[in-house]
Coordinates of C-alpha atoms in Angstrom, one line a residue:
Chain A
M185 CA 52.4 99.5 32.0
P186 CA 54.6 98.5 34.7
E187 CA 53.4 95.9 37.1
T188 CA 53.0 96.9 40.5
V189 CA 54.4 95.0 43.3
A190 CA 52.6 95.8 46.8
I191 CA 54.7 95.2 49.9
I192 CA 52.4 95.1 52.9
D193 CA 53.3 97.3 55.8
Y194 CA 51.6 96.1 58.8
G195 CA 54.0 97.7 61.4
S196 CA 56.2 94.8 61.1
G197 CA 60.0 95.7 61.2
N198 CA 61.9 97.4 58.4
L199 CA 60.5 97.3 54.9
R200 CA 63.2 99.4 53.3
S201 CA 65.5 96.7 52.4
A202 CA 62.8 94.5 51.1
E203 CA 61.4 97.4 49.0
K204 CA 65.1 98.3 47.8
A205 CA 65.7 94.4 47.1
F206 CA 62.7 94.0 45.0
A207 CA 63.4 97.2 43.2
R208 CA 66.9 96.4 42.4
A209 CA 66.1 92.9 41.2
A210 CA 63.6 94.4 38.8
S211 CA 66.1 97.0 37.6
D212 CA 68.8 94.5 37.2
A213 CA 66.6 92.3 35.2
A214 CA 65.1 95.2 33.1
L215 CA 61.7 94.2 34.3
P216 CA 59.2 97.3 34.4
V217 CA 58.0 97.1 37.9
E218 CA 56.8 99.7 40.5
V219 CA 57.5 98.8 44.0
V220 CA 55.2 100.3 46.6
V221 CA 55.1 99.8 50.4
T222 CA 51.4 100.1 51.5
S223 CA 49.1 99.5 54.4
D224 CA 46.0 100.2 51.9
P225 CA 43.8 97.3 51.1
G226 CA 43.0 99.0 47.9
V227 CA 46.4 99.4 46.9
V228 CA 46.9 95.6 47.5
G229 CA 43.8 95.0 45.8
R230 CA 45.0 96.7 42.7
A231 CA 48.6 95.4 42.8
D232 CA 49.9 92.9 40.3
R233 CA 52.0 90.9 42.8
I234 CA 51.9 91.0 46.5
V235 CA 54.7 90.7 49.3
L236 CA 54.1 89.9 52.8
P237 CA 57.2 90.4 54.8
G238 CA 57.5 90.2 58.6
V239 CA 59.8 90.0 61.4
G240 CA 59.0 89.4 65.2
A241 CA 56.5 87.1 66.7
F242 CA 53.6 85.3 64.8
G243 CA 50.8 86.5 67.3
D244 CA 51.8 90.0 67.0
C245 CA 52.2 89.9 63.3
A246 CA 49.0 88.2 62.7
Q247 CA 47.5 90.9 65.2
G248 CA 49.1 93.7 63.1
L249 CA 47.8 92.3 59.8
R250 CA 44.2 92.1 61.2
A251 CA 44.4 95.4 62.6
L252 CA 44.6 96.9 59.2
D253 CA 40.8 97.2 58.3
G254 CA 40.1 95.1 55.2
M255 CA 43.5 93.8 54.6
V256 CA 42.9 90.2 55.0
D257 CA 39.9 90.1 52.9
A258 CA 41.9 92.3 50.2
L259 CA 44.8 89.5 50.4
E260 CA 42.2 86.6 50.2
H261 CA 40.8 88.1 47.2
A262 CA 43.8 88.9 45.4
V263 CA 45.7 85.8 46.3
L264 CA 43.1 83.1 46.6
R265 CA 40.4 84.2 44.1
Q266 CA 42.4 86.3 41.5
A267 CA 45.4 84.1 41.8
K268 CA 48.0 86.9 41.8
P269 CA 51.6 86.0 42.8
F270 CA 52.2 86.1 46.3
F271 CA 55.6 85.9 48.3
G272 CA 55.7 85.7 52.0
I273 CA 59.0 86.2 53.8
C274 CA 59.9 84.8 57.3
V275 CA 57.0 85.6 59.7
G276 CA 55.2 86.7 56.4
M277 CA 55.6 83.0 55.1
H278 CA 54.6 81.9 58.6
L279 CA 51.4 83.5 58.4
M280 CA 50.4 81.7 55.4
A281 CA 49.9 78.6 57.8
K282 CA 46.9 77.6 59.7
Q283 CA 48.2 78.3 63.0
G284 CA 51.3 79.5 65.0
F285 CA 52.3 78.2 68.5
E286 CA 54.6 81.2 69.4
H287 CA 53.7 82.6 72.7
G288 CA 50.3 81.0 72.7
V289 CA 48.3 79.8 69.8
H290 CA 47.2 82.0 66.9
E291 CA 45.5 81.8 63.7
G292 CA 47.3 82.3 60.5
L293 CA 45.7 82.8 57.0
G294 CA 45.3 79.0 56.6
W295 CA 46.6 78.9 52.9
I296 CA 49.3 76.3 53.6
D297 CA 48.4 73.2 55.7
G298 CA 50.8 73.5 58.4
A299 CA 51.7 75.1 61.9
V300 CA 54.6 77.0 63.0
K301 CA 56.4 75.5 65.9
A302 CA 59.6 76.1 67.8
L303 CA 62.8 74.7 66.2
T304 CA 63.9 71.7 68.0
P305 CA 67.2 70.5 66.5
S306 CA 68.3 67.0 67.4
D307 CA 71.6 68.2 68.5
P308 CA 71.2 70.1 71.7
D309 CA 74.4 71.9 71.3
L310 CA 73.0 73.8 68.1
K311 CA 72.1 77.5 69.0
I312 CA 68.8 78.9 68.7
P313 CA 68.0 81.2 66.8
H314 CA 69.3 79.5 63.7
M315 CA 71.1 82.6 62.6
G316 CA 73.2 83.0 59.7
W317 CA 74.0 81.5 56.1
N318 CA 72.7 78.0 55.4
T319 CA 72.4 76.0 52.1
I320 CA 69.1 75.0 50.8
E321 CA 68.0 71.5 49.4
L322 CA 65.3 71.5 47.1
T323 CA 62.7 68.9 46.8
A324 CA 61.6 67.4 43.5
R325 CA 58.9 70.0 43.3
G326 CA 61.3 72.8 44.4
S327 CA 63.6 71.7 41.6
A328 CA 60.8 72.1 39.2
H329 CA 59.1 75.1 40.6
P330 CA 59.6 78.2 38.3
V331 CA 60.7 80.5 41.3
S332 CA 62.6 78.0 43.7
H333 CA 64.5 76.1 40.9
V334 CA 67.0 79.0 40.6
V335 CA 68.5 78.2 44.0
A336 CA 71.7 76.0 43.3
A337 CA 73.2 73.4 45.5
D338 CA 76.0 75.6 47.0
D339 CA 73.9 78.8 47.2
H340 CA 73.6 80.2 50.8
A341 CA 70.7 82.2 52.1
Y342 CA 70.3 84.2 55.4
F343 CA 68.1 82.8 58.2
V344 CA 67.2 84.1 61.5
H345 CA 64.5 82.5 63.3
S346 CA 63.6 80.2 66.3
Y347 CA 60.2 78.8 64.7
Q348 CA 59.6 77.0 61.6
M349 CA 56.7 76.0 59.5
E350 CA 55.9 72.1 60.1
L351 CA 53.9 71.2 57.0
A352 CA 51.0 68.8 57.2
D353 CA 51.0 68.9 53.3
E354 CA 54.4 67.8 52.3
A355 CA 53.5 68.7 48.7
A356 CA 54.0 72.4 49.7
L357 CA 57.4 71.7 50.6
L358 CA 59.9 73.1 48.0
G359 CA 63.2 73.5 49.7
F360 CA 64.7 72.8 53.3
A361 CA 67.7 73.5 55.3
N362 CA 69.7 71.1 57.4
Y363 CA 69.9 72.3 61.1
G364 CA 69.8 69.2 63.4
G365 CA 67.1 68.1 61.1
H366 CA 65.2 69.5 58.4
V367 CA 64.1 73.1 58.5
T368 CA 61.3 74.3 56.3
A369 CA 63.1 76.8 53.9
I370 CA 60.8 77.4 51.0
V371 CA 57.1 76.5 50.6
G372 CA 54.6 77.1 47.8
R373 CA 51.5 76.1 46.2
D374 CA 49.5 77.4 43.2
N375 CA 50.3 81.1 42.9
M376 CA 52.0 81.7 46.4
V377 CA 55.4 81.1 47.6
G378 CA 57.2 81.7 50.8
T379 CA 60.7 81.6 52.2
Q380 CA 61.9 81.1 55.8
F381 CA 65.2 82.9 54.9
H382 CA 65.5 86.5 54.0
P383 CA 66.0 87.0 50.2
E384 CA 66.2 90.9 50.8
K385 CA 69.4 90.0 53.0
S386 CA 70.9 87.1 50.9
Q387 CA 73.0 89.1 48.5
A388 CA 72.8 87.7 45.0
V389 CA 71.1 84.6 45.8
G390 CA 68.3 86.5 47.2
L391 CA 68.1 89.0 44.2
K392 CA 68.0 86.2 41.7
L393 CA 65.2 84.4 43.7
I394 CA 63.3 87.6 43.7
T395 CA 63.9 88.1 40.0
A396 CA 62.3 84.6 39.6
F397 CA 59.2 85.7 41.6
L398 CA 58.9 88.9 39.4
E399 CA 59.0 86.9 36.4
W400 CA 56.7 84.2 37.5
R401 CA 53.3 83.8 35.6
P402 CA 51.7 81.0 37.8
Chain B
M48 CA 74.7 73.4 57.0
L49 CA 75.0 76.5 58.9
K50 CA 78.1 78.3 58.3
S51 CA 80.5 80.3 60.7
R52 CA 80.1 84.0 59.9
I53 CA 82.8 86.6 59.5
I54 CA 81.6 90.1 60.5
P55 CA 83.7 93.2 59.8
C56 CA 83.2 96.1 62.1
L57 CA 83.4 99.8 61.2
D58 CA 83.6 102.6 63.7
V59 CA 81.7 105.5 62.7
K60 CA 82.0 109.0 64.3
D61 CA 79.8 111.9 63.1
G62 CA 78.8 109.8 60.0
R63 CA 82.6 109.1 59.0
V64 CA 84.3 105.9 59.3
V65 CA 87.2 106.2 61.8
K66 CA 89.2 103.4 60.5
G67 CA 88.5 102.1 57.1
V68 CA 89.8 100.2 54.3
N69 CA 91.9 102.3 52.2
F70 CA 91.5 100.9 48.6
V71 CA 92.3 103.2 45.9
D72 CA 89.1 102.7 43.9
L73 CA 87.2 104.1 46.6
I74 CA 85.7 107.5 45.8
D75 CA 85.4 108.5 49.4
A76 CA 87.2 105.9 51.7
G77 CA 85.7 107.8 54.8
D78 CA 82.1 107.3 53.7
P79 CA 80.6 104.1 55.6
V80 CA 78.4 103.3 52.6
E81 CA 81.5 103.1 50.4
Q82 CA 83.2 100.7 52.8
A83 CA 79.8 98.8 53.3
R84 CA 79.8 98.2 49.7
V85 CA 83.4 96.8 49.4
Y86 CA 82.6 94.5 52.2
D87 CA 79.4 93.5 50.6
A88 CA 81.3 92.6 47.3
A89 CA 84.1 90.8 49.2
G90 CA 81.8 88.4 50.8
A91 CA 81.4 89.5 54.2
D92 CA 78.5 87.6 55.9
E93 CA 77.3 90.5 57.9
L94 CA 78.2 94.1 58.6
T95 CA 78.4 95.9 62.0
F96 CA 78.5 99.8 62.6
L97 CA 79.8 100.9 65.9
D98 CA 78.5 104.6 66.4
I99 CA 81.1 106.4 68.6
T100 CA 79.7 109.8 68.0
A101 CA 80.0 111.5 71.2
S102 CA 77.6 114.3 70.9
S103 CA 74.0 113.5 70.8
D104 CA 72.9 116.2 68.3
K105 CA 75.1 114.8 65.8
R106 CA 73.7 111.2 66.3
D107 CA 71.0 111.4 63.7
I108 CA 73.7 111.5 60.9
L109 CA 74.0 107.8 61.7
L110 CA 70.4 107.1 60.5
D111 CA 71.2 108.6 57.2
V112 CA 74.4 106.3 57.0
V113 CA 72.2 103.3 57.8
Q114 CA 69.6 104.3 55.3
R115 CA 72.0 104.8 52.4
T116 CA 73.8 101.5 53.3
A117 CA 70.4 99.5 53.4
E118 CA 69.7 100.8 49.9
Q119 CA 72.6 99.4 48.6
C120 CA 73.7 96.3 50.6
F121 CA 71.6 93.3 50.7
M122 CA 73.3 91.7 53.7
P123 CA 72.5 91.9 57.4
L124 CA 73.5 95.0 59.3
T125 CA 74.0 95.5 62.9
V126 CA 74.2 99.0 64.3
G127 CA 75.4 99.6 67.9
G128 CA 76.7 102.4 70.0
G129 CA 74.4 104.7 72.3
V130 CA 71.2 102.9 72.0
R131 CA 69.1 103.5 75.0
G132 CA 65.8 102.2 74.4
A133 CA 62.7 101.6 72.1
D134 CA 63.0 104.8 70.3
D135 CA 66.5 104.5 69.2
V136 CA 65.8 100.8 68.2
R137 CA 62.8 101.7 66.1
K138 CA 64.5 104.8 64.3
L139 CA 67.4 102.3 63.4
L140 CA 65.3 99.4 62.2
L141 CA 63.1 101.8 60.2
A142 CA 66.3 103.2 58.7
G143 CA 67.3 99.9 57.5
A144 CA 69.4 98.1 60.4
D145 CA 68.6 94.4 60.7
K146 CA 69.7 94.1 64.3
V147 CA 70.8 96.5 67.0
S148 CA 73.2 96.0 69.6
L149 CA 72.7 97.3 73.3
M150 CA 75.4 97.9 75.8
T151 CA 75.2 100.3 78.6
A152 CA 71.6 100.6 78.7
A153 CA 71.2 97.0 79.1
V154 CA 74.0 96.7 81.9
K155 CA 72.3 99.5 83.8
N156 CA 68.8 98.1 83.2
P157 CA 68.8 94.4 82.2
P158 CA 64.9 94.2 81.8
V159 CA 65.2 96.7 78.8
I160 CA 66.4 93.6 77.0
S161 CA 63.2 91.7 77.4
E162 CA 61.3 95.0 76.7
L163 CA 63.1 95.4 73.5
A164 CA 62.8 91.6 72.6
E165 CA 59.3 91.5 72.9
K166 CA 58.6 94.6 70.8
F167 CA 60.9 93.9 68.0
G168 CA 61.8 90.2 68.2
S169 CA 65.0 88.6 69.8
Q170 CA 66.3 88.3 66.3
C171 CA 67.2 91.9 66.2
I172 CA 68.3 92.4 69.8
V173 CA 72.1 91.7 70.3
V174 CA 73.5 92.4 73.6
A175 CA 77.1 93.7 73.6
V176 CA 79.3 92.3 76.4
D177 CA 82.6 94.1 77.2
A178 CA 84.5 91.8 79.7
K179 CA 87.9 92.0 81.5
Q180 CA 89.5 89.3 83.3
V181 CA 89.5 90.1 87.0
S182 CA 91.1 86.7 88.4
P183 CA 91.7 83.4 86.7
G184 CA 88.5 82.0 85.1
K185 CA 86.6 85.2 86.3
W186 CA 85.5 88.0 84.0
E187 CA 83.6 91.1 84.8
V188 CA 81.5 93.4 82.7
F189 CA 82.9 97.0 81.8
T190 CA 81.4 99.7 80.2
H191 CA 82.8 103.0 78.7
G192 CA 85.4 101.4 76.6
G193 CA 86.7 99.2 79.4
R194 CA 87.0 102.1 81.7
T195 CA 84.3 101.6 84.1
A196 CA 83.9 98.4 86.2
T197 CA 80.5 97.2 87.0
G198 CA 81.2 94.4 89.4
I199 CA 79.0 92.1 87.3
D200 CA 80.1 88.8 86.3
A201 CA 80.3 88.5 82.7
V202 CA 79.3 84.9 82.3
A203 CA 76.2 85.3 84.5
Y204 CA 75.4 88.5 82.8
S205 CA 75.5 86.9 79.4
Q206 CA 73.3 84.3 80.7
Q207 CA 70.8 86.7 82.1
A208 CA 70.9 88.5 78.7
A209 CA 70.1 85.4 77.0
S210 CA 67.3 84.2 79.1
L211 CA 65.8 87.9 78.9
G212 CA 65.4 87.5 75.1
A213 CA 68.7 88.7 73.6
G214 CA 69.1 87.0 70.1
E215 CA 72.8 87.0 70.1
I216 CA 75.9 88.1 72.5
L217 CA 78.6 90.2 71.1
L218 CA 81.4 89.3 73.3
T219 CA 84.4 91.5 73.3
S220 CA 87.5 90.9 75.5
M221 CA 88.9 94.3 76.8
D222 CA 92.0 92.6 77.7
R223 CA 92.6 91.6 74.2
D224 CA 90.8 94.5 72.1
G225 CA 93.4 96.2 70.1
T226 CA 96.4 93.8 71.0
R227 CA 96.3 91.8 67.9
E228 CA 97.1 88.7 70.4
G229 CA 93.9 86.7 69.5
F230 CA 90.5 86.2 71.1
D231 CA 90.4 85.6 74.8
I232 CA 89.6 81.9 74.0
T233 CA 88.8 80.8 77.7
L234 CA 86.3 83.7 78.2
T235 CA 84.6 83.2 74.7
R236 CA 84.3 79.3 75.5
A237 CA 83.0 80.0 78.9
I238 CA 80.2 82.0 77.6
A239 CA 79.4 80.2 74.2
D240 CA 79.0 77.1 76.3
S241 CA 76.9 78.3 78.9
I242 CA 74.1 79.9 76.7
S243 CA 71.9 78.6 73.9
V244 CA 72.3 81.8 71.8
P245 CA 75.0 82.6 69.2
V246 CA 78.0 84.2 70.5
I247 CA 79.9 86.6 68.2
A248 CA 83.7 86.9 69.3
S249 CA 85.4 90.2 69.3
G250 CA 88.8 91.7 70.5
G251 CA 92.1 90.8 69.6
V252 CA 92.4 89.4 66.1
G253 CA 95.6 89.9 64.5
T254 CA 95.9 86.7 62.3
L255 CA 93.6 84.5 60.4
E256 CA 94.4 81.8 62.8
H257 CA 92.9 83.8 65.3
L258 CA 89.6 83.8 63.7
T259 CA 89.8 80.0 63.2
E260 CA 90.5 79.7 67.1
G261 CA 87.4 81.8 67.9
V262 CA 85.3 79.0 66.3
T263 CA 87.2 75.8 66.8
Q264 CA 88.3 76.8 70.4
G265 CA 86.2 79.5 71.6
H266 CA 82.9 77.8 70.2
A267 CA 81.7 81.1 68.8
S268 CA 79.2 81.4 65.8
A269 CA 80.6 84.3 64.3
V270 CA 83.9 86.3 64.7
L271 CA 84.1 89.8 64.3
A272 CA 87.1 91.7 63.4
A273 CA 88.2 95.2 62.4
S274 CA 91.7 96.1 61.8
I275 CA 93.0 93.1 60.0
F276 CA 90.4 93.8 57.4
H277 CA 90.6 97.6 57.5
F278 CA 94.4 97.6 57.0
G279 CA 94.2 95.5 54.1
D280 CA 96.3 92.8 55.9
Y281 CA 93.8 90.1 54.7
T282 CA 90.7 90.0 52.6
I283 CA 87.6 88.4 53.6
A284 CA 88.1 85.8 51.0
E285 CA 91.6 84.9 52.5
A286 CA 90.1 84.6 55.9
K287 CA 87.5 82.2 54.7
A288 CA 89.9 80.0 52.6
H289 CA 92.0 79.9 55.7
M290 CA 89.0 78.9 58.0
R291 CA 87.8 76.4 55.5
R292 CA 91.2 74.8 55.3
A293 CA 91.2 74.5 59.2
G294 CA 87.9 72.5 58.8
V295 CA 85.4 75.4 59.8
A296 CA 82.4 75.7 57.5
V297 CA 82.1 79.0 55.8
R298 CA 80.2 80.5 53.0
E299 CA 82.6 81.2 50.1
T300 CA 81.2 83.7 47.5
V301 CA 84.2 84.7 45.6

């Protein structure tokens, strides 16, 4: 039986590249995986792994997710109670936080103790958005984590964001980028991980991270 | 640290590449998807398609091209040319584009920038500025490939676009475009230093030194070039090696 990976479609941006990247990573690693893009909480409930992508603003995305009847309940049941592996990408990762301060204050899923706030690089000459390829430094936890450990010191990932997750729970930090200070790049606890960068746009580095997620048995 | 980006640009007409790399191992050198794969493998940091299809009934061909590219290339893809409003942006993003670049529509009606940035996020709205020098230290926005003057100051317009929510400015010097004499450094710097969003320098690249200058002297966050890569003069790897030797931080993949 192939595993099912559900990529949640809640009206936020392009899911095709995420879908194709997960499918490619699975086929390159010969993992029997079926990738489905879905807005059906039932499908999410039956899936083996769950991916929450997202582009745009925190508030719009949170609203979009909640607009899908039963989706937040299905997610909480699958991720918090059944401990299914979960991967949040960019704003999908932001939504794991308690709150987002992007155009107002918005409630997140509250899975990770942190808040999403505007990037404020120490060097005022640095451009916002933080856009492009940056390296990632893993924390001690990140180096030992079954998913994030595959990121090497000179690997680059593709970032594009103006807000970042500021963690109250430092233990959830697996990796960070440097951009006028530390920028939260990879977070995780228990059966969930999230990346600020876009693995589906990060060429080989992204694919190997996705593969590690697909092989992860938390 | 964040790296300076090199972005090859492909002109696409009726779903075919107008000028492209002519490598022997390409099955179909006119297929934008094949070209995209070459650049993906070569370590390009992003890719831009500029659609120059004239007739509107053939514009949907581009969506198929974007879709097939996104299925095979896991790198950021920007698509521009003839984008008018939310409908066009949505179609392109759903087909697999990561960013969409606006040109004439934004010049004619700047509020469309904030409308689209609010709807889709600033990260995917690139505003293309085609600028031509009109007097020393003064540049004007042009449309229609540099043929139509608008009377709009290019620096002020770039600032306006950024404040309306553009995530990036794609700045092309119409004086330098196609000349291979290098970027208009004064123009690039004037705009890059006056806005907080990244600037992609474009127009005039003929040597690797030009790419470096765009970053070191023009203060661009990314450099875009077409012919020096398409005609096989230089590879992406050579460009990155050159930039690195000149002290510009780049992502080297090969």
